[in-house]
Amino acid sequence: MPLSEAQREVLETLSSRSSAAHREVVAARALLLAADGLANTAIGTRLGVSASSVAAWRTRFVEEGLAGLGVVRAGRGRKPSISDEQVADIVRTTLQETPPGATHWSCRSMAKAKGVSPATVQRIWSALDLKPHQVDTFKVSNDAKFEDKLVDVVGLYLDPPDKAVVLCMDEKSQIQALDRTQPSLPLKKGRAGTMTHDYKRNGTTTLFAALEVVSGRVIGQCLPRHRHDEFLKFLRTIDREVPKHLAVHMILDNYGTHTHPDVSAWLAKHPRFHFHFTPTSSSWLNLVERWFRELTDKAIRRGTFGSVPDLISAIEAYLDAHNADPTPLVWTATAESILDKVRRARRTLDAIAS
């Protein structure tokens, strides 16, 4: 089955989209295999579909082009006037170019540039799962000991040691006690609760927290500053709360206070404590970060605090409520599966850089 260069480009784009409609992805792959000379039966066996489905896709594609595949959907009115070459041009421009003076395309800017309607651009983008308005953030760690640290931490999650407690520890610093400039209105039928967009700052506090991996219980303490002195004070709190017969394995980041000489001296006097450091730029590896997000969403972001003690009271109330019915955060990813993703990301970055 012959394909033009424009048609092949669009089909290859659609076939590689992991979040596009499954049926359309399979159909695109079937058409590409058909263009390479495979028979319907062989294509069906490879893709896990029937030969009759492959035949139907081929027939519809020959008769209607990309419109038959759903990239440009025909309605009940007049037939689509946009050609496969125009579709391919819009896709290519979306992926490889940016509009003058802007960082990304919108439906209207692309429609104006290509002489089509915004609705046509939206249908093409929806069919191929293209979202120029969205961007995901990432950071691949450059830690020279990334693999060793990753295996160490994931090993604690998946196979915790006997007669020990595993704690994910971090500090949530500079939590602001914000008060609103006008009284908020309560939630009522037909209207969401309201609060002013501006605020008054009433000071800050730092929350030191350690999440127990097995139970989900959190040891927390609010302290005024974020230094090694406060960290040592929190370590003493943990030492009091964890039964003496248990070893303590703590997962932490690479913040300087965690390796301060005074901290190292304290650890030498308390041999049941063992520190395990996450790789740099890998806060996602520390489960307490997820708990911090829940704390922010449920107790801080929409709160009003006239003073730092009010803020601390709210944090402690959330801690008490959480520990009354703790839910553990279960880690499931293996170290090897994570390393595979990191290797792919590094290969992609190296290819772009070259």
Short mmCIF file of C-alpha atoms in Angstrom, two decimals, residues 95-285:
data_model
loop_
_atom_site.label_atom_id
_atom_site.label_comp_id
_atom_site.label_asym_id
_atom_site.label_seq_id
_atom_site.Cartn_x
_atom_site.Cartn_y
_atom_site.Cartn_z
CA LEU A 95 6.77 19.62 16.62
CA GLN A 96 9.69 21.46 15.07
CA GLU A 97 8.94 25.20 15.00
CA THR A 98 7.67 28.00 17.22
CA PRO A 99 5.61 31.06 16.25
CA PRO A 100 7.31 34.47 15.96
CA GLY A 101 7.84 36.04 19.37
CA ALA A 102 6.30 33.13 21.31
CA THR A 103 7.41 29.87 22.90
CA HIS A 104 4.59 27.62 21.63
CA TRP A 105 1.66 27.42 19.27
CA SER A 106 -1.98 27.97 20.12
CA CYS A 107 -4.89 26.76 17.99
CA ARG A 108 -5.52 30.30 16.79
CA SER A 109 -1.89 31.14 15.98
CA MET A 110 -1.43 27.87 14.09
CA ALA A 111 -4.73 28.32 12.25
CA LYS A 112 -3.70 31.82 11.19
CA ALA A 113 -0.28 30.63 10.05
CA LYS A 114 -1.67 27.73 8.00
CA GLY A 115 -4.87 29.27 6.69
CA VAL A 116 -7.26 26.82 8.35
CA SER A 117 -9.80 27.09 11.15
CA PRO A 118 -8.85 26.74 14.84
CA ALA A 119 -11.28 23.83 15.08
CA THR A 120 -9.33 21.97 12.38
CA VAL A 121 -6.07 22.47 14.26
CA GLN A 122 -7.71 21.29 17.48
CA ARG A 123 -9.01 18.11 15.80
CA ILE A 124 -5.55 17.30 14.44
CA TRP A 125 -3.85 17.92 17.77
CA SER A 126 -6.48 15.90 19.65
CA ALA A 127 -6.17 12.94 17.30
CA LEU A 128 -2.37 12.88 17.65
CA ASP A 129 -2.38 13.81 21.35
CA LEU A 130 -0.32 16.95 20.74
CA LYS A 131 -0.49 19.53 23.55
CA PRO A 132 1.77 22.51 22.80
CA HIS A 133 0.30 24.49 25.71
CA GLN A 134 1.55 21.96 28.26
CA VAL A 135 5.10 21.31 29.46
CA ASP A 136 6.38 18.75 31.97
CA THR A 137 9.38 19.44 34.16
CA PHE A 138 12.23 17.01 34.77
CA LYS A 139 15.78 16.82 36.07
CA VAL A 140 18.16 13.92 35.52
CA SER A 141 20.55 13.61 38.43
CA ASN A 142 24.25 14.10 37.70
CA ASP A 143 25.29 12.47 40.97
CA ALA A 144 28.39 10.34 40.36
CA LYS A 145 27.04 7.81 42.88
CA PHE A 146 23.48 7.88 41.58
CA GLU A 147 23.15 4.14 41.01
CA ASP A 148 24.62 3.15 44.38
CA LYS A 149 22.42 5.61 46.29
CA LEU A 150 19.32 4.62 44.34
CA VAL A 151 19.82 0.91 44.96
CA ASP A 152 20.46 1.59 48.66
CA VAL A 153 17.29 3.64 49.17
CA VAL A 154 14.98 1.45 47.06
CA GLY A 155 16.35 -1.60 48.84
CA LEU A 156 15.23 -0.11 52.16
CA TYR A 157 11.74 0.45 50.74
CA LEU A 158 11.29 -2.99 49.19
CA ASP A 159 13.16 -5.07 51.76
CA PRO A 160 13.49 -3.21 55.08
CA PRO A 161 15.94 -4.72 57.58
CA ASP A 162 14.77 -6.72 60.59
CA LYS A 163 14.67 -5.15 64.05
CA ALA A 164 14.88 -1.69 62.54
CA VAL A 165 12.72 1.27 61.60
CA VAL A 166 13.11 3.06 58.24
CA LEU A 167 12.39 6.78 58.34
CA CYS A 168 12.12 9.20 55.39
CA MET A 169 13.27 12.51 56.80
CA ASP A 170 13.36 16.07 55.45
CA GLU A 171 12.73 19.66 56.43
CA LYS A 172 9.95 21.84 55.08
CA SER A 173 11.54 25.22 55.60
CA GLN A 174 10.14 28.75 55.51
CA ILE A 175 6.48 27.81 55.96
CA GLN A 176 4.75 31.17 56.01
CA ALA A 177 2.04 32.17 58.47
CA LEU A 178 -0.22 34.05 56.05
CA ASP A 179 -3.28 36.01 57.08
CA ARG A 180 -5.80 37.38 54.57
CA THR A 181 -6.44 41.12 54.31
CA GLN A 182 -10.22 40.66 54.48
CA PRO A 183 -12.47 38.00 56.02
CA SER A 184 -13.11 34.93 53.87
CA LEU A 185 -16.62 33.91 52.85
CA PRO A 186 -17.75 30.36 53.65
CA LEU A 187 -18.77 27.69 51.19
CA LYS A 188 -22.48 27.64 50.37
CA LYS A 189 -24.76 26.09 47.79
CA GLY A 190 -23.93 27.42 44.34
CA ARG A 191 -20.75 29.23 45.45
CA ALA A 192 -17.28 28.12 46.43
CA GLY A 193 -15.62 29.43 49.54
CA THR A 194 -13.66 32.62 48.89
CA MET A 195 -10.49 34.24 50.16
CA THR A 196 -8.59 37.34 49.11
CA HIS A 197 -5.70 36.94 46.69
CA ASP A 198 -3.45 39.18 48.81
CA TYR A 199 -2.17 38.41 52.28
CA LYS A 200 -0.18 39.59 55.26
CA ARG A 201 3.00 37.76 56.31
CA ASN A 202 3.24 36.98 60.01
CA GLY A 203 6.52 35.06 60.18
CA THR A 204 7.74 31.57 59.30
CA THR A 205 8.53 28.21 60.85
CA THR A 206 10.41 25.09 59.73
CA LEU A 207 8.91 21.63 60.05
CA PHE A 208 11.27 18.71 60.62
CA ALA A 209 9.47 15.48 59.74
CA ALA A 210 10.34 11.79 59.60
CA LEU A 211 7.86 9.38 57.98
CA GLU A 212 7.99 5.74 59.08
CA VAL A 213 7.83 3.70 55.88
CA VAL A 214 6.08 0.61 57.27
CA SER A 215 3.32 2.30 59.29
CA GLY A 216 2.98 5.74 57.68
CA ARG A 217 3.31 7.41 61.09
CA VAL A 218 5.12 10.76 61.10
CA ILE A 219 7.38 12.22 63.77
CA GLY A 220 7.25 15.98 63.39
CA GLN A 221 8.64 19.02 65.16
CA CYS A 222 8.38 22.74 64.31
CA LEU A 223 11.53 24.73 65.00
CA PRO A 224 12.30 28.40 64.28
CA ARG A 225 15.37 27.90 62.09
CA HIS A 226 16.98 25.44 59.70
CA ARG A 227 20.49 24.79 60.99
CA HIS A 228 22.46 21.81 62.23
CA ASP A 229 21.55 22.76 65.82
CA GLU A 230 17.85 22.30 65.04
CA PHE A 231 18.61 19.09 63.13
CA LEU A 232 20.43 17.69 66.18
CA LYS A 233 17.45 18.62 68.34
CA PHE A 234 15.16 16.69 65.99
CA LEU A 235 17.51 13.68 66.03
CA ARG A 236 17.23 13.62 69.81
CA THR A 237 13.43 13.69 69.45
CA ILE A 238 13.58 10.67 67.15
CA ASP A 239 15.95 8.94 69.56
CA ARG A 240 13.38 9.34 72.34
CA GLU A 241 10.37 8.21 70.30
CA VAL A 242 11.85 5.14 68.58
CA PRO A 243 12.17 2.12 70.90
CA LYS A 244 15.75 1.61 72.02
CA HIS A 245 16.02 -1.96 70.74
CA LEU A 246 15.44 -0.88 67.10
CA ALA A 247 18.05 0.36 64.68
CA VAL A 248 17.15 3.61 62.89
CA HIS A 249 17.75 3.89 59.14
CA MET A 250 17.11 7.44 57.94
CA ILE A 251 16.71 8.48 54.29
CA LEU A 252 17.79 12.11 53.79
CA ASP A 253 18.85 14.54 51.08
CA ASN A 254 22.30 16.07 50.69
CA TYR A 255 21.67 19.30 52.61
CA GLY A 256 24.81 20.52 54.39
CA THR A 257 23.37 20.32 57.92
CA HIS A 258 23.03 16.54 57.56
CA THR A 259 26.81 16.12 57.29
CA HIS A 260 27.91 18.83 59.72
CA PRO A 261 30.85 17.79 61.97
CA ASP A 262 28.64 18.11 65.06
CA VAL A 263 26.08 15.79 63.47
CA SER A 264 28.81 13.29 62.59
CA ALA A 265 30.05 13.42 66.18
CA TRP A 266 26.49 12.77 67.45
CA LEU A 267 26.12 9.79 65.12
CA ALA A 268 29.37 8.31 66.43
CA LYS A 269 27.83 8.30 69.92
CA HIS A 270 24.55 6.78 68.68
CA PRO A 271 25.53 3.76 66.56
CA ARG A 272 21.95 2.60 66.04
CA PHE A 273 21.41 5.54 63.65
CA HIS A 274 22.32 4.98 59.99
CA PHE A 275 22.03 7.69 57.31
CA HIS A 276 21.16 6.87 53.68
CA PHE A 277 21.42 9.78 51.24
CA THR A 278 19.28 10.19 48.13
CA PRO A 279 21.07 11.20 44.91
CA THR A 280 21.20 14.90 44.13
CA SER A 281 18.14 16.27 42.28
CA SER A 282 16.14 13.23 43.36
CA SER A 283 13.71 14.49 45.99
CA TRP A 284 11.05 12.23 44.38
CA LEU A 285 12.90 9.31 46.00
#
